[in-house]
Amino acid sequence: MSAFGAMVWNGFREARRNRVTVVVGAFAAVVMLSSTLVTEVTVATFDRVLTDFGLGMMSLILVFLTIFLSSGLLSREIERRTIFLIVSKPVSRTQFLLARLAGNMLTLALLMVAMMLIFDSQLLLFGAKITSTQYVAAAGLWFELLVLSSAGILFSSFAGPMVSAVCTTGLYFAGHLAGDLLDIARRAESETVQELTQALYYLLPNLERLNFRSHAAYDLPVDVTTFASSAGYAVAWAMVFTAISLFIFERRDFR
Amino acid sequence: MTQPASPDAPPIQAQGLSKTYKVGFWFNRTVRALQGLDLEVGAGQIYGLLGPNGAGKSTTIKILMNLVRPTHGSAHLFGQPVTSAATRRLVGFLPENPSPYEYLTGREFVTLAGHLSGLTRHELDQRVTEVLGAVELGSAEKLQIRRYSKGMVQRVALAQALVGKPKMLILDEPTSGLDPVGRRQMRDLILAERDRGTTVLFCSHIIPDVEALCDRLAVLVGGRRVREGSVQELLSAQVPTMEMVVEGLKVDQVKGLGVALESALALDGRVLVQVADADSQRLLGSVLTAGGRVNRMQPARFSLEQLFMDALKESGRATSVGGEINT
């Protein structure tokens, strides 16, 4: 195994042995299985409610876990001085940071796969339809988690876990409201407000571009171009956040 | 393009290293941790950095391990700048109060360190077993590090430093916090590594460890190097002193004999006196003339402790202090 691979695997192992991940994983399983309860409140829109609830819960739980894992990723290593024993090896700080991000994304991907398996078995159990758009929605969620993870790591490169978590949570909500900012810009009469809201829109990642859950609930097709441009958009934002993190992290003193 | 590190180049070369930290909420105060330090460590030596707390020992080591960037000056390991990651292939590092990943077992942690040090899968298993055996953790290798005692954590951290077969070990306070048995084991391990040809740089404020281990040493005070040389050179450079035990005279009477004394201490009806060798015969005569007796007279044993205290006094720092703070 290469040094990079070993660090990625270690990141995954850390998350797997973290009690919070285990508890959240168990909670996710319980919540997904309890989707039977929501079927009680619907008659005609059975498939839609099941899909909406399942994917919504998946998003909520994984976003929480992403914020928890990523916001302390670097700051905890620096505070506990575990980083001394790693960056003193023949690996660059860039490799270390990218491996931590990759380890985080691997953990989230595997949890997502497990949650999708439970989700699909629920659908099969109730005779509801499994559609490709449900998988597109899950993939969109993974790209959203990539943006949030890289933002969490960025905040974590200069602030403590608490501040990083608050900032990442703020970015999550602001990112989902970014589309509204553009609406405000269009409707505002003041030129200053228009410019300000427009500037804010371009400074924030529009996370709604990665939300295909309503497509999945209504079984609407998502064309390849739309998905590819959204995925590219997420990767671009993740690259921007990671580049800034690297710029800061490479110059930091570990006292 | 960066040249590969050469094991034949001097393990450590540093010129004019300075480090100033900005502290305070507005970063408006500065702490000078290191001021123009020159350092050269030859192959196969055990080189000690001795100094009180805040002398700049750990800062020097952190600069060498690229954990901290110097404000001025340059540092090279095996002929390459310390910023080159490849250079660290030849170095094993044990930080002060090491903190390995607690969720890993001892074996998993040392295996991770082996991967990062560039060992191949083929040699890794055997090497990990070897170093865990050397630090006597073979029986605890499957235990999570969170269950280890402080001494065991120190040993697993040393194992990760050794796993990559380094040409040089850099150890920051390796015996700090260990019980006497642990300290002895750590010292034996360091000496065994030296016998294998490994260069060792270590810092400590535990003088007996430095005295027992080092071939050469530098004394740092307030971020500056105030003494440097082999232990023998440094000790022989001290002024020869005689120690006398005087009876029949009080301490004030001994002090009033007109001979310059280094120290005079009342001790259960006797006076313990230290005097420069050149003045010892004159003091002997004066004591006898004044009606006193000298029941013991012997050369004082020079120690690093004395050297260290002298260096502190000369620097105007009688107690251990941190770096210089400027507001």
Coordinates of C-alpha atoms in Angstrom, one line a residue:
Chain A
M1 CA 0.0 0.0 0.0
S2 CA 1.3 3.5 -0.8
A3 CA 1.7 6.1 1.8
F4 CA -1.3 8.0 0.4
G5 CA -3.4 4.8 0.4
A6 CA -2.3 4.0 4.0
M7 CA -3.5 7.5 5.2
V8 CA -6.8 7.2 3.3
W9 CA -7.4 3.8 4.9
N10 CA -6.5 5.1 8.3
G11 CA -8.9 8.0 7.9
F12 CA -11.7 5.5 7.2
R13 CA -10.6 3.3 10.1
E14 CA -10.7 6.3 12.4
A15 CA -14.2 7.2 11.4
R16 CA -15.3 3.5 11.7
R17 CA -13.9 3.2 15.2
N18 CA -15.4 6.6 16.3
R19 CA -18.4 6.0 18.6
V20 CA -20.3 8.9 16.9
T21 CA -20.1 7.3 13.5
V22 CA -21.3 4.0 14.9
V23 CA -24.2 5.6 16.8
V24 CA -25.1 7.7 13.8
G25 CA -24.9 4.6 11.5
A26 CA -27.2 2.6 13.9
F27 CA -29.6 5.6 14.2
A28 CA -29.7 5.8 10.4
A29 CA -30.6 2.2 10.1
V30 CA -33.4 2.6 12.6
V31 CA -34.7 5.7 10.9
M32 CA -34.6 4.1 7.5
L33 CA -36.4 1.0 8.7
S34 CA -39.0 3.1 10.5
S35 CA -40.1 4.6 7.2
T36 CA -42.9 2.0 7.4
L37 CA -44.5 4.5 9.8
V38 CA -44.8 7.2 7.1
T39 CA -46.6 4.7 4.8
E40 CA -49.5 4.9 7.3
V41 CA -50.2 8.5 6.5
T42 CA -50.5 8.1 2.7
V43 CA -52.8 6.2 0.3
A44 CA -52.2 7.3 -3.2
T45 CA -48.7 8.7 -3.1
F46 CA -47.1 5.8 -1.4
D47 CA -44.0 5.6 -3.6
R48 CA -43.4 9.3 -3.5
V49 CA -43.6 9.6 0.3
L50 CA -41.4 6.6 0.8
T51 CA -38.7 7.9 -1.6
D52 CA -38.9 11.4 -0.2
F53 CA -38.6 10.3 3.4
G54 CA -35.9 7.8 2.8
L55 CA -33.7 10.2 0.7
G56 CA -34.4 13.1 3.0
M57 CA -33.4 11.2 6.1
M58 CA -30.3 10.0 4.3
S59 CA -29.3 13.5 3.5
L60 CA -30.0 14.9 7.0
I61 CA -28.0 12.1 8.7
L62 CA -25.1 12.2 6.3
V63 CA -24.8 16.0 6.3
F64 CA -24.7 15.9 10.1
L65 CA -22.0 13.3 10.0
T66 CA -20.0 15.2 7.4
I67 CA -20.0 18.3 9.5
F68 CA -19.0 16.4 12.6
L69 CA -16.2 14.5 10.8
S70 CA -14.7 17.2 8.6
S71 CA -14.9 20.2 11.0
G72 CA -12.4 18.6 13.4
L73 CA -10.3 16.8 10.9
L74 CA -7.2 19.0 11.0
S75 CA -7.8 21.0 14.1
R76 CA -8.1 17.9 16.3
E77 CA -4.9 16.5 14.8
I78 CA -3.1 19.7 15.5
E79 CA -4.5 20.1 19.1
R80 CA -3.8 16.5 20.0
R81 CA -0.4 16.7 18.3
T82 CA -1.0 13.4 16.4
I83 CA 0.0 15.3 13.3
F84 CA 3.6 15.5 14.6
L85 CA 4.0 11.8 14.1
I86 CA 2.6 11.9 10.5
V87 CA 4.0 15.0 8.9
S88 CA 7.4 14.1 10.2
K89 CA 7.4 11.1 7.8
P90 CA 8.4 11.5 4.2
V91 CA 4.9 12.7 3.1
S92 CA 4.0 16.2 2.2
R93 CA 1.4 18.2 4.0
T94 CA -0.6 18.3 0.7
Q95 CA -0.7 14.5 0.6
F96 CA -1.8 14.4 4.2
L97 CA -4.6 16.8 3.7
L98 CA -5.9 15.2 0.5
A99 CA -5.7 11.7 2.1
R100 CA -7.8 13.0 5.1
L101 CA -10.4 14.3 2.6
A102 CA -10.3 11.1 0.6
G103 CA -10.7 9.0 3.8
N104 CA -13.7 11.1 4.9
M105 CA -15.3 10.7 1.5
L106 CA -14.7 7.0 1.5
T107 CA -16.4 6.7 4.9
L108 CA -19.4 8.7 3.7
A109 CA -19.6 6.7 0.4
L110 CA -19.7 3.4 2.3
L111 CA -22.3 4.6 4.7
M112 CA -24.3 5.9 1.8
V113 CA -24.1 2.5 0.1
A114 CA -25.3 0.8 3.3
M115 CA -28.2 3.3 3.7
M116 CA -29.2 2.8 0.0
L117 CA -29.3 -1.0 0.6
I118 CA -31.7 -0.5 3.5
F119 CA -33.7 2.1 1.4
D120 CA -34.0 -0.3 -1.5
S121 CA -35.0 -3.2 0.6
Q122 CA -37.7 -1.1 2.1
L123 CA -39.0 -0.2 -1.4
L124 CA -38.9 -3.9 -2.4
L125 CA -40.7 -4.8 0.8
F126 CA -43.5 -2.4 0.1
G127 CA -43.6 -3.2 -3.6
A128 CA -42.6 0.3 -4.5
K129 CA -40.6 1.1 -7.6
I130 CA -36.8 1.4 -7.6
T131 CA -35.8 4.0 -10.1
S132 CA -32.5 5.2 -11.5
T133 CA -33.3 8.8 -10.4
Q134 CA -33.1 7.6 -6.8
Y135 CA -29.5 6.7 -7.5
V136 CA -28.9 10.0 -9.2
A137 CA -30.2 11.8 -6.1
A138 CA -27.9 9.7 -3.9
A139 CA -24.9 10.6 -6.2
G140 CA -25.9 14.3 -6.1
L141 CA -25.9 14.0 -2.3
W142 CA -22.4 12.5 -2.3
F143 CA -21.2 15.5 -4.3
E144 CA -22.9 17.9 -1.9
L145 CA -21.1 16.1 1.0
L146 CA -17.8 16.5 -1.0
V147 CA -18.4 20.3 -1.0
L148 CA -19.3 20.4 2.7
S149 CA -16.3 18.1 3.6
S150 CA -13.8 20.3 1.8
A151 CA -15.4 23.4 3.4
G152 CA -15.2 21.8 6.8
I153 CA -11.5 21.0 6.2
L154 CA -10.9 24.6 5.1
F155 CA -12.4 26.0 8.3
S156 CA -10.6 23.3 10.3
S157 CA -7.3 24.4 8.8
F158 CA -7.3 27.7 10.8
A159 CA -10.1 27.3 13.5
G160 CA -11.1 24.9 16.2
P161 CA -13.7 22.1 15.8
M162 CA -16.5 24.2 17.3
V163 CA -16.0 27.2 15.1
S164 CA -15.5 25.0 12.0
A165 CA -18.7 23.1 12.7
V166 CA -20.7 26.3 13.1
C167 CA -19.2 27.8 9.9
T168 CA -19.8 24.6 7.9
T169 CA -23.4 24.4 9.1
G170 CA -23.9 28.0 8.2
L171 CA -22.5 27.3 4.7
Y172 CA -24.9 24.4 4.3
F173 CA -27.9 26.5 5.0
A174 CA -26.6 29.5 3.0
G175 CA -25.7 27.1 0.1
H176 CA -29.3 25.8 0.0
L177 CA -30.7 29.4 0.1
A178 CA -28.2 30.7 -2.6
G179 CA -30.8 30.4 -5.3
D180 CA -33.1 32.7 -3.3
L181 CA -30.4 35.3 -3.3
L182 CA -30.5 35.4 -7.1
D183 CA -34.3 35.8 -6.9
I184 CA -33.8 38.7 -4.5
A185 CA -31.3 40.2 -6.9
R186 CA -33.7 40.0 -9.8
R187 CA -36.6 41.5 -7.9
A188 CA -34.8 44.2 -5.9
E189 CA -35.2 47.8 -6.9
S190 CA -32.0 49.0 -5.3
E191 CA -29.0 48.6 -7.5
T192 CA -26.8 48.1 -4.4
V193 CA -28.9 45.3 -3.1
Q194 CA -28.9 43.7 -6.6
E195 CA -25.1 43.9 -6.7
L196 CA -24.7 42.7 -3.1
T197 CA -27.0 39.7 -3.4
Q198 CA -25.5 38.8 -6.8
A199 CA -22.0 38.9 -5.4
L200 CA -23.1 36.8 -2.4
Y201 CA -24.7 34.3 -4.8
Y202 CA -21.4 33.8 -6.7
L203 CA -19.4 33.6 -3.4
L204 CA -21.5 30.7 -2.1
P205 CA -21.8 27.2 -3.5
N206 CA -25.4 26.7 -4.7
L207 CA -26.1 23.4 -3.1
E208 CA -29.6 23.2 -4.5
R209 CA -27.9 22.4 -7.9
L210 CA -27.0 19.0 -6.3
N211 CA -30.4 18.3 -4.9
F212 CA -32.2 15.8 -7.1
R213 CA -34.5 14.4 -4.4
S214 CA -37.6 16.0 -5.8
H215 CA -36.8 14.4 -9.2
A216 CA -36.5 11.1 -7.5
A217 CA -39.8 11.5 -5.5
Y218 CA -41.7 12.4 -8.7
D219 CA -39.7 10.0 -10.9
L220 CA -38.7 12.8 -13.2
P221 CA -35.7 12.0 -15.4
V222 CA -32.3 13.8 -14.9
D223 CA -30.4 14.2 -18.1
V224 CA -26.7 13.3 -18.2
T225 CA -25.7 16.9 -19.1
T226 CA -27.5 18.4 -16.1
F227 CA -26.0 15.9 -13.7
A228 CA -22.5 16.2 -15.2
S229 CA -22.6 20.0 -14.9
S230 CA -23.8 19.8 -11.3
A231 CA -21.1 17.3 -10.4
G232 CA -18.5 19.4 -12.2
Y233 CA -19.8 22.5 -10.3
A234 CA -19.4 20.6 -6.9
V235 CA -15.9 19.4 -7.8
A236 CA -14.9 22.9 -8.8
W237 CA -16.1 24.3 -5.4
A238 CA -14.4 21.4 -3.6
M239 CA -11.2 22.2 -5.5
V240 CA -11.4 25.9 -4.5
F241 CA -11.9 25.1 -0.8
T242 CA -9.1 22.5 -0.9
A243 CA -6.7 24.8 -2.6
I244 CA -7.3 27.5 0.0
S245 CA -6.9 24.9 2.8
L246 CA -3.6 23.7 1.3
F247 CA -2.4 27.3 1.1
I248 CA -3.1 27.8 4.8
F249 CA -2.0 24.4 5.9
E250 CA 1.3 24.4 4.1
R251 CA 2.3 27.6 5.9
R252 CA 1.1 26.7 9.4
D253 CA 3.5 26.3 12.3
F254 CA 2.7 23.3 14.5
R255 CA 3.8 24.5 17.9
Chain B
M1 CA 14.8 20.4 -8.8
T2 CA 15.4 18.9 -5.4
Q3 CA 18.4 16.5 -5.2
P4 CA 17.9 13.2 -3.4
A5 CA 19.1 13.3 0.2
S6 CA 22.6 11.8 0.6
P7 CA 23.3 9.6 3.6
D8 CA 27.0 10.7 3.3
A9 CA 26.2 14.4 3.8
P10 CA 26.3 15.8 7.4
P11 CA 23.1 14.7 9.1
I12 CA 22.4 18.2 10.4
Q13 CA 23.6 21.6 9.3
A14 CA 21.9 24.8 10.4
Q15 CA 23.0 28.4 10.1
G16 CA 21.6 31.4 11.8
L17 CA 18.3 29.8 12.8
S18 CA 15.9 32.3 14.4
K19 CA 12.3 31.9 15.2
T20 CA 9.9 34.6 16.4
Y21 CA 6.4 33.7 17.4
K22 CA 3.6 36.3 17.3
V23 CA 1.3 35.8 20.2
G24 CA -1.7 37.5 21.9
F25 CA -5.2 38.0 20.6
W26 CA -4.1 40.6 18.0
F27 CA -0.7 38.9 17.4
N28 CA 0.9 42.2 18.6
R29 CA 3.4 40.6 21.0
T30 CA 6.4 38.6 19.9
V31 CA 8.3 35.8 21.6
R32 CA 11.8 35.2 20.4
A33 CA 12.2 31.4 20.8
L34 CA 15.5 31.1 18.9
Q35 CA 18.2 33.6 18.0
G36 CA 20.8 32.9 15.4
L37 CA 21.5 29.3 16.2
D38 CA 24.3 27.5 14.3
L39 CA 24.4 23.7 14.6
E40 CA 26.3 21.0 12.9
V41 CA 25.9 17.3 13.9
G42 CA 28.3 14.7 12.5
A43 CA 27.5 11.2 11.4
G44 CA 27.3 8.6 14.2
Q45 CA 27.3 11.0 17.1
I46 CA 24.9 11.3 19.9
Y47 CA 24.4 15.1 20.1
G48 CA 22.5 16.6 23.0
L49 CA 20.7 19.9 23.3
L50 CA 20.6 21.0 26.9
G51 CA 18.8 23.9 28.3
P52 CA 16.1 25.1 30.7
N53 CA 12.4 25.3 29.7
G54 CA 11.9 27.8 26.9
A55 CA 15.6 27.7 25.8
G56 CA 14.7 26.9 22.2
K57 CA 15.4 23.1 22.2
S58 CA 12.0 22.0 21.0
T59 CA 11.8 24.9 18.5
T60 CA 15.1 23.8 17.0
I61 CA 13.9 20.2 16.6
K62 CA 10.5 21.4 15.2
I63 CA 12.4 23.5 12.6
L64 CA 14.5 20.4 11.6
M65 CA 11.3 18.3 11.3
N66 CA 9.6 21.1 9.2
L67 CA 6.9 21.4 11.8
V68 CA 7.8 25.1 12.3
R69 CA 9.3 27.5 9.8
P70 CA 12.3 29.5 10.8
T71 CA 11.9 33.3 10.7
H72 CA 15.6 33.6 9.5
G73 CA 18.4 31.1 8.7
S74 CA 18.5 27.8 7.0
A75 CA 18.6 24.1 8.0
H76 CA 19.6 21.1 6.1
L77 CA 19.3 17.3 6.8
F78 CA 21.7 15.1 4.9
G79 CA 22.5 18.0 2.6
Q80 CA 18.9 18.8 1.6
P81 CA 16.6 21.6 2.9
V82 CA 14.4 20.4 5.8
T83 CA 11.3 21.3 3.7
S84 CA 12.1 18.4 1.4
A85 CA 9.7 15.5 2.3
A86 CA 12.1 12.9 0.8
T87 CA 14.8 13.9 3.3
R88 CA 12.6 12.6 6.2
R89 CA 12.9 9.1 4.8
L90 CA 16.3 9.0 6.6
V91 CA 15.0 10.4 9.8
G92 CA 13.0 9.0 12.7
F93 CA 11.3 11.5 15.0
L94 CA 10.0 11.1 18.6
P95 CA 8.2 14.3 19.7
E96 CA 7.9 15.4 23.3
N97 CA 4.8 13.8 24.9
P98 CA 4.0 11.8 21.8
S99 CA 0.4 11.4 20.9
P100 CA -0.2 8.4 18.6
Y101 CA -3.7 7.6 17.2
E102 CA -5.4 6.1 20.2
Y103 CA -8.0 4.1 18.2
L104 CA -5.2 2.0 16.6
T105 CA -3.4 -0.9 18.2
G106 CA 0.3 -0.6 18.7
R107 CA 0.9 -2.9 15.7
E108 CA -1.5 -1.0 13.5
F109 CA 0.1 2.3 14.4
V110 CA 3.7 1.1 13.7
T111 CA 2.5 -0.5 10.5
L112 CA 1.0 2.8 9.4
A113 CA 4.3 4.5 10.2
G114 CA 6.1 1.9 8.2
H115 CA 3.9 2.6 5.2
L116 CA 4.5 6.3 5.5
S117 CA 8.3 5.7 5.8
G118 CA 8.2 3.9 2.4
L119 CA 8.7 0.3 3.5
T120 CA 7.4 -2.3 1.1
R121 CA 4.7 -4.7 2.1
H122 CA 7.3 -7.5 1.9
E123 CA 9.6 -6.1 4.5
L124 CA 6.9 -4.3 6.6
D125 CA 5.5 -7.2 8.7
Q126 CA 9.0 -8.4 9.8
R127 CA 10.3 -4.9 10.5
V128 CA 7.2 -4.1 12.6
T129 CA 7.6 -7.3 14.7
E130 CA 11.3 -6.4 15.1
V131 CA 10.9 -2.9 16.4
L132 CA 7.9 -3.8 18.6
G133 CA 10.2 -6.5 20.1
A134 CA 13.0 -4.0 20.5
V135 CA 10.8 -1.7 22.6
E136 CA 9.3 -4.7 24.5
L137 CA 5.8 -4.2 23.3
G138 CA 5.4 -7.5 21.5
S139 CA 2.9 -8.8 24.0
A140 CA 0.8 -5.6 23.9
E141 CA 0.8 -5.0 20.2
K142 CA -2.8 -6.0 19.8
L143 CA -4.0 -3.6 22.5
Q144 CA -5.5 -0.2 21.5
I145 CA -3.1 2.6 22.3
R146 CA -5.8 4.3 24.4
R147 CA -5.2 1.4 27.0
Y148 CA -1.4 2.0 27.1
S149 CA 0.4 3.5 30.1
K150 CA 2.6 6.6 29.5
G151 CA 5.7 4.5 29.3
M152 CA 4.1 2.2 26.7
V153 CA 3.0 5.2 24.6
Q154 CA 6.6 6.5 24.7
R155 CA 7.9 3.2 23.6
V156 CA 5.3 2.7 20.7
A157 CA 6.3 6.2 19.6
L158 CA 9.9 5.2 19.6
A159 CA 9.0 2.1 17.6
Q160 CA 7.4 4.3 14.9
A161 CA 10.5 6.4 14.8
L162 CA 12.7 3.3 14.3
V163 CA 10.5 1.3 11.9
G164 CA 11.8 3.1 8.7
K165 CA 15.5 2.1 9.6
P166 CA 16.5 5.8 9.9
K167 CA 20.0 7.0 9.5
M168 CA 19.3 9.6 12.2
L169 CA 17.0 9.8 15.2
I170 CA 15.7 13.1 16.5
L171 CA 14.3 12.7 20.0
D172 CA 12.6 15.5 21.9
E173 CA 12.7 14.8 25.7
P174 CA 12.7 11.0 25.2
T175 CA 13.0 10.2 28.9
S176 CA 10.6 12.8 30.2
G177 CA 7.9 11.4 32.4
L178 CA 9.3 7.8 32.4
D179 CA 10.0 5.9 35.6
P180 CA 13.6 4.9 36.4
V181 CA 13.2 1.5 34.6
G182 CA 11.7 3.2 31.6
R183 CA 14.4 5.8 31.5
R184 CA 17.1 3.1 31.6
Q185 CA 15.4 1.2 28.8
M186 CA 15.2 4.3 26.7
R187 CA 18.8 5.1 27.3
D188 CA 19.9 1.6 26.4
L189 CA 17.8 1.8 23.1
I190 CA 19.5 5.1 22.2
L191 CA 22.9 3.6 22.8
A192 CA 22.1 0.5 20.8
E193 CA 21.0 2.7 17.9
R194 CA 24.3 4.6 18.1
D195 CA 26.2 1.3 18.0
R196 CA 24.4 0.5 14.8
G197 CA 25.8 3.8 13.3
T198 CA 22.6 5.9 13.7
T199 CA 23.2 9.6 14.4
V200 CA 21.1 10.8 17.4
L201 CA 20.0 14.3 18.2
F202 CA 18.1 14.6 21.4
C203 CA 17.1 17.4 23.7
S204 CA 16.5 17.2 27.4
H205 CA 16.7 19.2 30.6
I206 CA 17.5 16.0 32.5
I207 CA 21.3 16.5 33.0
P208 CA 22.2 12.9 34.0
D209 CA 20.7 11.6 30.7
V210 CA 22.7 14.1 28.7
E211 CA 25.8 13.2 30.6
A212 CA 25.3 9.5 30.2
L213 CA 24.5 9.6 26.5
C214 CA 26.1 12.4 24.6
D215 CA 29.3 12.6 22.6
R216 CA 28.8 16.3 22.0
L217 CA 26.3 18.8 23.3
A218 CA 25.2 22.4 23.0
V219 CA 23.8 24.4 25.9
L220 CA 21.0 26.7 24.9
V221 CA 19.7 29.6 27.0
G222 CA 17.1 32.1 25.9
G223 CA 17.2 30.9 22.3
R224 CA 21.0 31.2 22.0
R225 CA 23.8 28.7 22.1
V226 CA 26.1 29.5 25.0
R227 CA 28.3 26.4 25.1
E228 CA 29.2 23.8 22.5
G229 CA 31.6 20.9 22.4
S230 CA 32.3 17.4 23.4
V231 CA 31.4 16.5 27.0
Q232 CA 35.0 16.0 27.8
E233 CA 36.1 19.3 26.3
L234 CA 33.4 21.2 28.2
L235 CA 34.1 19.6 31.5
S236 CA 37.9 20.0 31.3
A237 CA 37.4 23.7 30.4
Q238 CA 36.0 24.3 33.9
V239 CA 38.3 25.9 36.5
P240 CA 39.8 23.1 38.7
T241 CA 38.3 23.3 42.2
M242 CA 39.1 21.6 45.5
E243 CA 36.6 20.6 48.1
M244 CA 37.5 20.8 51.8
V245 CA 35.8 19.9 55.0
V246 CA 36.9 22.2 57.8
E247 CA 36.4 21.6 61.5
G248 CA 36.9 23.8 64.6
L249 CA 36.0 27.1 62.8
K250 CA 32.6 28.7 62.1
V251 CA 31.5 29.5 58.5
D252 CA 32.1 33.3 59.1
Q253 CA 35.6 32.6 60.4
V254 CA 36.4 30.6 57.3
K255 CA 35.0 33.3 55.1
G256 CA 37.2 35.9 57.0
L257 CA 40.5 34.1 56.3
G258 CA 41.2 36.4 53.3
V259 CA 41.1 33.6 50.7
A260 CA 38.6 33.9 47.8
L261 CA 36.1 31.0 48.2
E262 CA 33.7 29.7 45.6
S263 CA 31.3 28.5 48.3
A264 CA 31.3 27.9 52.1
L265 CA 28.4 25.9 53.6
A266 CA 27.8 25.2 57.4
L267 CA 27.2 21.5 57.8
D268 CA 26.6 20.0 61.2
G269 CA 29.4 21.6 63.1
R270 CA 31.7 21.5 60.0
V271 CA 32.2 23.8 57.0
L272 CA 32.1 22.5 53.5
V273 CA 34.3 24.7 51.3
Q274 CA 34.9 24.9 47.6
V275 CA 38.0 26.8 46.5
A276 CA 40.0 27.2 43.3
D277 CA 42.8 24.7 43.1
A278 CA 45.4 27.5 43.0
D279 CA 44.2 28.9 46.3
S280 CA 43.7 25.6 48.1
Q281 CA 47.2 25.5 49.7
R282 CA 46.9 29.0 51.0
L283 CA 43.5 28.2 52.5
L284 CA 44.9 25.1 54.1
G285 CA 47.6 27.1 55.8
S286 CA 45.2 29.8 56.9
V287 CA 42.8 27.3 58.5
L288 CA 45.6 25.6 60.4
T289 CA 47.0 29.0 61.6
A290 CA 43.5 30.0 62.8
G291 CA 43.3 26.8 64.9
G292 CA 41.0 24.8 62.6
R293 CA 41.5 21.4 61.2
V294 CA 41.0 20.1 57.6
N295 CA 39.7 16.5 57.8
R296 CA 39.1 16.0 54.1
M297 CA 40.5 17.6 50.9
Q298 CA 39.8 16.3 47.4
P299 CA 39.3 17.6 43.9
A300 CA 35.7 18.6 43.3
R301 CA 33.9 16.4 40.7
F302 CA 33.1 18.5 37.6
S303 CA 29.6 17.9 36.4
L304 CA 27.4 19.0 33.6
E305 CA 25.1 20.4 36.2
Q306 CA 27.8 22.9 37.3
L307 CA 28.5 23.7 33.7
F308 CA 24.8 24.2 33.1
M309 CA 24.4 26.5 36.1
D310 CA 27.5 28.5 35.2
A311 CA 26.1 29.0 31.7
L312 CA 22.8 30.1 33.1
K313 CA 24.5 32.6 35.5
E314 CA 26.7 34.0 32.7
S315 CA 23.5 34.6 30.6
G316 CA 21.9 36.4 33.5
R317 CA 19.3 33.7 33.9
A318 CA 19.6 32.1 37.2
T319 CA 16.3 30.3 36.8
S320 CA 14.6 28.5 33.9
V321 CA 12.7 30.9 31.8
G322 CA 10.8 31.0 28.5
G323 CA 11.8 32.9 25.3
E324 CA 12.2 36.6 25.3
I325 CA 8.9 38.4 25.2
N326 CA 8.5 41.8 23.5
T327 CA 5.4 43.8 23.7

